[in-house]
Amino acid sequence: MNKNSERVEKKAVIFDMDGVISDTERLHVEVESALLNEYGIATSPEQHTGKYSGISDEKMFRDMFERHSVTRPVGEAVRTKWERMHQAKDGRIVAIPNAISLIQNLKHEGFKLAVASASPKAFIIEVLQTLGVSAYFDAVVSAEDVPEGKPAPDIFLRAADLLGVLPREIVVIEDGRSGMIGARAAGMACIGLVSNDSSDLPATITVSSLSQINIDMINDLPVSS
């Protein structure tokens, strides 16, 4: 068998958070698109999600400001976003369907688990605690912890180091293109959680529901394709 399609037993699963564990991706894009409109940048949540899902706040605002010739400080926009996120988050932190049962089942089967998210570390921890799943995770990595956020592989490689598991023994579950690119660049198989046309996505395999993911699927994924 060609080593590029070699299958190995998987020992760990890395989850993106927003849009995979929690339905907070909607909150992110609602707050961001409203704020961008205040800066004179017309965008809808739907347009915004496809391009910037999983991208760090700094990268997103910097890119949007450069493209639309906005000269306001990026840091100001990031601070305003998170002030509004904290104001709006009450009652908005809910689990993606089947996320909690999948996390519990994987842990029961002996997998090491990590979260690798572009959200700030404090927000990740708050979401995991709110959903009652923080104890299941062996590592939590934020874009704050690495030199480059998604789509660079840094966040996934950092999680692998903390878990003590080789990248080829890890499966990543992601809903954003940038995260899928980063996972594959890290040498990890990637399951893309998507609800629309997935033919051009860089994931190893795609599913439309977390209920489709099982142990056999995870272990059967090739290291790369």
mmCIF file of C-alpha atoms in Angstrom:
data_model
loop_
_atom_site.group_PDB
_atom_site.id
_atom_site.type_symbol
_atom_site.label_atom_id
_atom_site.label_comp_id
_atom_site.label_asym_id
_atom_site.label_seq_id
_atom_site.Cartn_x
_atom_site.Cartn_y
_atom_site.Cartn_z
ATOM 1 C CA MET A 1 0.000 0.000 0.000
ATOM 2 C CA ASN A 2 1.249 3.484 -0.872
ATOM 3 C CA LYS A 3 2.281 5.288 2.281
ATOM 4 C CA ASN A 4 0.172 8.280 1.241
ATOM 5 C CA SER A 5 -2.970 6.177 1.664
ATOM 6 C CA GLU A 6 -1.763 4.140 4.639
ATOM 7 C CA ARG A 7 -4.329 3.509 7.340
ATOM 8 C CA VAL A 8 -3.255 3.534 10.957
ATOM 9 C CA GLU A 9 -5.109 3.126 14.218
ATOM 10 C CA LYS A 10 -6.129 6.525 15.489
ATOM 11 C CA LYS A 11 -5.437 7.545 19.076
ATOM 12 C CA ALA A 12 -6.848 11.061 19.300
ATOM 13 C CA VAL A 13 -9.510 13.379 17.938
ATOM 14 C CA ILE A 14 -9.181 17.156 17.734
ATOM 15 C CA PHE A 15 -12.392 19.167 17.593
ATOM 16 C CA ASP A 16 -12.917 22.635 16.265
ATOM 17 C CA MET A 17 -15.341 24.329 18.643
ATOM 18 C CA ASP A 18 -17.549 26.942 16.985
ATOM 19 C CA GLY A 19 -19.841 25.091 14.610
ATOM 20 C CA VAL A 20 -18.655 21.622 15.648
ATOM 21 C CA ILE A 21 -19.123 21.392 19.429
ATOM 22 C CA SER A 22 -21.203 24.527 20.003
ATOM 23 C CA ASP A 23 -23.595 26.491 17.832
ATOM 24 C CA THR A 24 -21.615 29.658 18.589
ATOM 25 C CA GLU A 25 -20.449 30.081 14.981
ATOM 26 C CA ARG A 26 -23.751 31.877 14.339
ATOM 27 C CA LEU A 27 -23.088 34.263 17.203
ATOM 28 C CA HIS A 28 -19.609 35.050 15.847
ATOM 29 C CA VAL A 29 -20.808 35.888 12.348
ATOM 30 C CA GLU A 30 -23.827 37.894 13.531
ATOM 31 C CA VAL A 31 -21.651 40.086 15.752
ATOM 32 C CA GLU A 32 -18.880 40.399 13.159
ATOM 33 C CA SER A 33 -21.133 41.215 10.197
ATOM 34 C CA ALA A 34 -23.021 43.855 12.225
ATOM 35 C CA LEU A 35 -19.749 45.430 13.331
ATOM 36 C CA LEU A 36 -18.305 45.394 9.813
ATOM 37 C CA ASN A 37 -21.407 47.148 8.526
ATOM 38 C CA GLU A 38 -20.750 49.905 11.064
ATOM 39 C CA TYR A 39 -17.296 50.310 9.497
ATOM 40 C CA GLY A 40 -18.966 50.700 6.096
ATOM 41 C CA ILE A 41 -18.295 47.128 4.967
ATOM 42 C CA ALA A 42 -21.505 45.566 3.697
ATOM 43 C CA THR A 43 -21.591 41.829 4.357
ATOM 44 C CA SER A 44 -24.163 39.278 5.409
ATOM 45 C CA PRO A 45 -23.672 36.455 7.923
ATOM 46 C CA GLU A 46 -23.982 33.944 5.059
ATOM 47 C CA GLN A 47 -21.247 35.592 2.977
ATOM 48 C CA HIS A 48 -19.040 36.034 6.006
ATOM 49 C CA THR A 49 -19.242 32.431 7.227
ATOM 50 C CA GLY A 50 -17.996 30.829 4.040
ATOM 51 C CA LYS A 51 -14.826 32.924 3.809
ATOM 52 C CA TYR A 52 -13.794 33.463 7.408
ATOM 53 C CA SER A 53 -14.969 30.454 9.428
ATOM 54 C CA GLY A 54 -12.088 29.404 11.695
ATOM 55 C CA ILE A 55 -9.912 32.416 10.869
ATOM 56 C CA SER A 56 -8.571 34.450 13.794
ATOM 57 C CA ASP A 57 -10.249 37.766 14.534
ATOM 58 C CA GLU A 58 -7.055 39.682 13.794
ATOM 59 C CA LYS A 59 -6.654 38.084 10.360
ATOM 60 C CA MET A 60 -10.305 38.525 9.476
ATOM 61 C CA PHE A 61 -10.557 42.200 10.414
ATOM 62 C CA ARG A 62 -7.159 42.997 8.891
ATOM 63 C CA ASP A 63 -8.159 41.389 5.596
ATOM 64 C CA MET A 64 -11.546 43.116 5.502
ATOM 65 C CA PHE A 65 -10.072 46.506 6.425
ATOM 66 C CA GLU A 66 -7.352 46.236 3.755
ATOM 67 C CA ARG A 67 -9.818 45.158 1.063
ATOM 68 C CA HIS A 68 -12.178 48.033 1.871
ATOM 69 C CA SER A 69 -9.561 50.706 2.711
ATOM 70 C CA VAL A 70 -10.657 51.067 6.322
ATOM 71 C CA THR A 71 -7.929 52.769 8.357
ATOM 72 C CA ARG A 72 -9.286 52.120 11.864
ATOM 73 C CA PRO A 73 -7.135 49.964 14.214
ATOM 74 C CA VAL A 74 -7.716 46.231 13.935
ATOM 75 C CA GLY A 75 -7.287 45.844 17.695
ATOM 76 C CA GLU A 76 -10.170 48.239 18.284
ATOM 77 C CA ALA A 77 -12.471 46.086 16.163
ATOM 78 C CA VAL A 78 -11.396 42.897 17.934
ATOM 79 C CA ARG A 79 -12.014 44.426 21.366
ATOM 80 C CA THR A 80 -15.440 45.703 20.309
ATOM 81 C CA LYS A 81 -16.357 42.294 18.893
ATOM 82 C CA TRP A 82 -15.590 40.517 22.157
ATOM 83 C CA GLU A 83 -17.362 43.124 24.273
ATOM 84 C CA ARG A 84 -20.461 42.386 22.202
ATOM 85 C CA MET A 85 -19.876 38.640 22.237
ATOM 86 C CA HIS A 86 -19.890 38.626 26.036
ATOM 87 C CA GLN A 87 -23.020 40.780 26.099
ATOM 88 C CA ALA A 88 -24.855 38.517 23.626
ATOM 89 C CA LYS A 89 -23.666 35.061 24.685
ATOM 90 C CA ASP A 90 -26.213 34.358 27.428
ATOM 91 C CA GLY A 91 -28.553 31.660 26.207
ATOM 92 C CA ARG A 92 -26.638 31.325 22.926
ATOM 93 C CA ILE A 93 -24.185 28.619 23.989
ATOM 94 C CA VAL A 94 -25.858 25.389 22.919
ATOM 95 C CA ALA A 95 -24.417 22.124 21.662
ATOM 96 C CA ILE A 96 -24.378 21.084 18.023
ATOM 97 C CA PRO A 97 -26.683 18.040 17.665
ATOM 98 C CA ASN A 98 -24.911 14.801 18.694
ATOM 99 C CA ALA A 99 -21.728 16.630 19.769
ATOM 100 C CA ILE A 100 -21.920 15.723 23.450
ATOM 101 C CA SER A 101 -22.703 12.052 22.821
ATOM 102 C CA LEU A 102 -19.848 11.816 20.290
ATOM 103 C CA ILE A 103 -17.397 13.361 22.766
ATOM 104 C CA GLN A 104 -18.531 10.975 25.494
ATOM 105 C CA ASN A 105 -18.343 7.914 23.231
ATOM 106 C CA LEU A 106 -14.866 8.752 21.963
ATOM 107 C CA LYS A 107 -13.577 9.255 25.498
ATOM 108 C CA HIS A 108 -15.196 5.983 26.586
ATOM 109 C CA GLU A 109 -13.389 4.220 23.728
ATOM 110 C CA GLY A 110 -10.036 5.517 24.956
ATOM 111 C CA PHE A 111 -9.378 8.362 22.545
ATOM 112 C CA LYS A 112 -7.474 11.421 23.717
ATOM 113 C CA LEU A 113 -9.435 14.577 22.936
ATOM 114 C CA ALA A 114 -8.485 18.184 22.273
ATOM 115 C CA VAL A 115 -10.082 21.407 21.139
ATOM 116 C CA ALA A 116 -8.277 23.597 18.590
ATOM 117 C CA SER A 117 -10.184 26.830 18.040
ATOM 118 C CA ALA A 118 -9.622 30.357 16.783
ATOM 119 C CA SER A 119 -11.676 31.682 19.705
ATOM 120 C CA PRO A 120 -9.882 33.129 22.743
ATOM 121 C CA LYS A 121 -8.905 30.555 25.366
ATOM 122 C CA ALA A 122 -11.244 32.052 28.003
ATOM 123 C CA PHE A 123 -14.228 31.750 25.669
ATOM 124 C CA ILE A 124 -13.363 28.147 24.745
ATOM 125 C CA ILE A 125 -13.210 27.165 28.403
ATOM 126 C CA GLU A 126 -16.473 28.972 29.139
ATOM 127 C CA VAL A 127 -18.257 27.157 26.299
ATOM 128 C CA LEU A 128 -16.939 23.729 27.331
ATOM 129 C CA GLN A 129 -17.939 24.348 30.953
ATOM 130 C CA THR A 130 -21.393 25.597 29.959
ATOM 131 C CA LEU A 131 -21.972 22.452 27.912
ATOM 132 C CA GLY A 132 -20.594 20.228 30.692
ATOM 133 C CA VAL A 133 -17.859 18.630 28.575
ATOM 134 C CA SER A 134 -14.647 20.305 29.775
ATOM 135 C CA ALA A 135 -13.574 17.239 31.774
ATOM 136 C CA TYR A 136 -13.493 15.100 28.618
ATOM 137 C CA PHE A 137 -10.724 17.123 26.971
ATOM 138 C CA ASP A 138 -7.043 16.511 27.551
ATOM 139 C CA ALA A 139 -5.917 19.717 25.838
ATOM 140 C CA VAL A 140 -7.360 23.054 24.760
ATOM 141 C CA VAL A 141 -5.494 25.175 22.211
ATOM 142 C CA SER A 142 -6.431 28.649 21.019
ATOM 143 C CA ALA A 143 -5.012 30.735 18.203
ATOM 144 C CA GLU A 144 -3.520 32.800 21.043
ATOM 145 C CA ASP A 145 -1.202 29.857 21.807
ATOM 146 C CA VAL A 146 0.523 29.585 18.421
ATOM 147 C CA PRO A 147 2.465 31.840 16.020
ATOM 148 C CA GLU A 148 -0.020 31.408 13.158
ATOM 149 C CA GLY A 149 -3.716 30.587 13.307
ATOM 150 C CA LYS A 150 -5.680 28.537 10.795
ATOM 151 C CA PRO A 151 -5.146 27.776 7.905
ATOM 152 C CA ALA A 152 -1.572 27.274 9.165
ATOM 153 C CA PRO A 153 -1.089 23.867 10.838
ATOM 154 C CA ASP A 154 0.363 25.331 14.049
ATOM 155 C CA ILE A 155 -2.727 24.971 16.234
ATOM 156 C CA PHE A 156 -3.143 21.286 15.346
ATOM 157 C CA LEU A 157 0.539 20.471 15.807
ATOM 158 C CA ARG A 158 0.476 22.183 19.211
ATOM 159 C CA ALA A 159 -2.519 20.066 20.213
ATOM 160 C CA ALA A 160 -0.706 16.920 19.052
ATOM 161 C CA ASP A 161 2.295 17.828 21.216
ATOM 162 C CA LEU A 162 0.091 18.363 24.257
ATOM 163 C CA LEU A 163 -1.690 15.065 23.656
ATOM 164 C CA GLY A 164 1.569 13.194 23.073
ATOM 165 C CA VAL A 165 0.204 11.662 19.873
ATOM 166 C CA LEU A 166 1.685 11.603 16.366
ATOM 167 C CA PRO A 167 -0.172 13.695 13.762
ATOM 168 C CA ARG A 168 -0.828 10.602 11.622
ATOM 169 C CA GLU A 169 -2.697 9.061 14.584
ATOM 170 C CA ILE A 170 -5.089 12.015 14.883
ATOM 171 C CA VAL A 171 -8.401 12.849 13.241
ATOM 172 C CA VAL A 172 -9.639 16.443 13.164
ATOM 173 C CA ILE A 173 -13.320 17.372 12.989
ATOM 174 C CA GLU A 174 -13.792 20.771 11.337
ATOM 175 C CA ASP A 175 -16.569 22.789 9.733
ATOM 176 C CA GLY A 176 -14.425 25.541 8.166
ATOM 177 C CA ARG A 177 -12.274 25.392 5.046
ATOM 178 C CA SER A 178 -9.339 27.093 6.778
ATOM 179 C CA GLY A 179 -9.366 24.484 9.541
ATOM 180 C CA MET A 180 -9.545 21.639 7.048
ATOM 181 C CA ILE A 181 -6.539 23.052 5.202
ATOM 182 C CA GLY A 182 -4.600 23.408 8.458
ATOM 183 C CA ALA A 183 -5.434 19.885 9.601
ATOM 184 C CA ARG A 184 -4.284 18.339 6.336
ATOM 185 C CA ALA A 185 -1.129 20.480 6.371
ATOM 186 C CA ALA A 186 -0.421 19.078 9.838
ATOM 187 C CA GLY A 187 -0.521 15.541 8.411
ATOM 188 C CA MET A 188 -3.837 14.658 10.010
ATOM 189 C CA ALA A 189 -6.964 13.121 8.547
ATOM 190 C CA CYS A 190 -9.927 15.487 8.629
ATOM 191 C CA ILE A 191 -13.671 14.970 8.803
ATOM 192 C CA GLY A 192 -15.539 17.969 7.430
ATOM 193 C CA LEU A 193 -18.904 18.735 9.027
ATOM 194 C CA VAL A 194 -20.799 20.479 6.227
ATOM 195 C CA SER A 195 -24.406 21.004 5.222
ATOM 196 C CA ASN A 196 -23.945 22.032 1.589
ATOM 197 C CA ASP A 197 -21.981 20.986 -1.505
ATOM 198 C CA SER A 198 -18.711 19.493 -0.247
ATOM 199 C CA SER A 199 -17.096 18.448 -3.530
ATOM 200 C CA ASP A 200 -14.343 21.070 -3.404
ATOM 201 C CA LEU A 201 -13.532 20.928 0.305
ATOM 202 C CA PRO A 202 -10.055 19.796 1.460
ATOM 203 C CA ALA A 203 -11.362 17.372 4.103
ATOM 204 C CA THR A 204 -10.504 13.673 3.919
ATOM 205 C CA ILE A 205 -14.212 12.873 4.148
ATOM 206 C CA THR A 206 -17.340 14.921 4.816
ATOM 207 C CA VAL A 207 -20.477 14.289 6.871
ATOM 208 C CA SER A 208 -23.660 16.301 7.282
ATOM 209 C CA SER A 209 -24.209 15.242 10.905
ATOM 210 C CA LEU A 210 -21.988 14.232 13.796
ATOM 211 C CA SER A 211 -24.245 11.183 14.197
ATOM 212 C CA GLN A 212 -22.574 9.737 11.089
ATOM 213 C CA ILE A 213 -19.175 9.562 12.793
ATOM 214 C CA ASN A 214 -18.237 6.277 14.465
ATOM 215 C CA ILE A 215 -15.090 4.493 15.590
ATOM 216 C CA ASP A 216 -14.778 2.419 12.410
ATOM 217 C CA MET A 217 -14.971 5.540 10.255
ATOM 218 C CA ILE A 218 -12.281 7.265 12.305
ATOM 219 C CA ASN A 219 -9.887 4.334 12.225
ATOM 220 C CA ASP A 220 -10.434 3.707 8.507
ATOM 221 C CA LEU A 221 -9.461 7.210 7.433
ATOM 222 C CA PRO A 222 -6.204 7.339 5.466
ATOM 223 C CA VAL A 223 -3.331 9.410 6.794
ATOM 224 C CA SER A 224 -3.520 11.578 3.678
ATOM 225 C CA SER A 225 -4.988 11.487 0.221
#
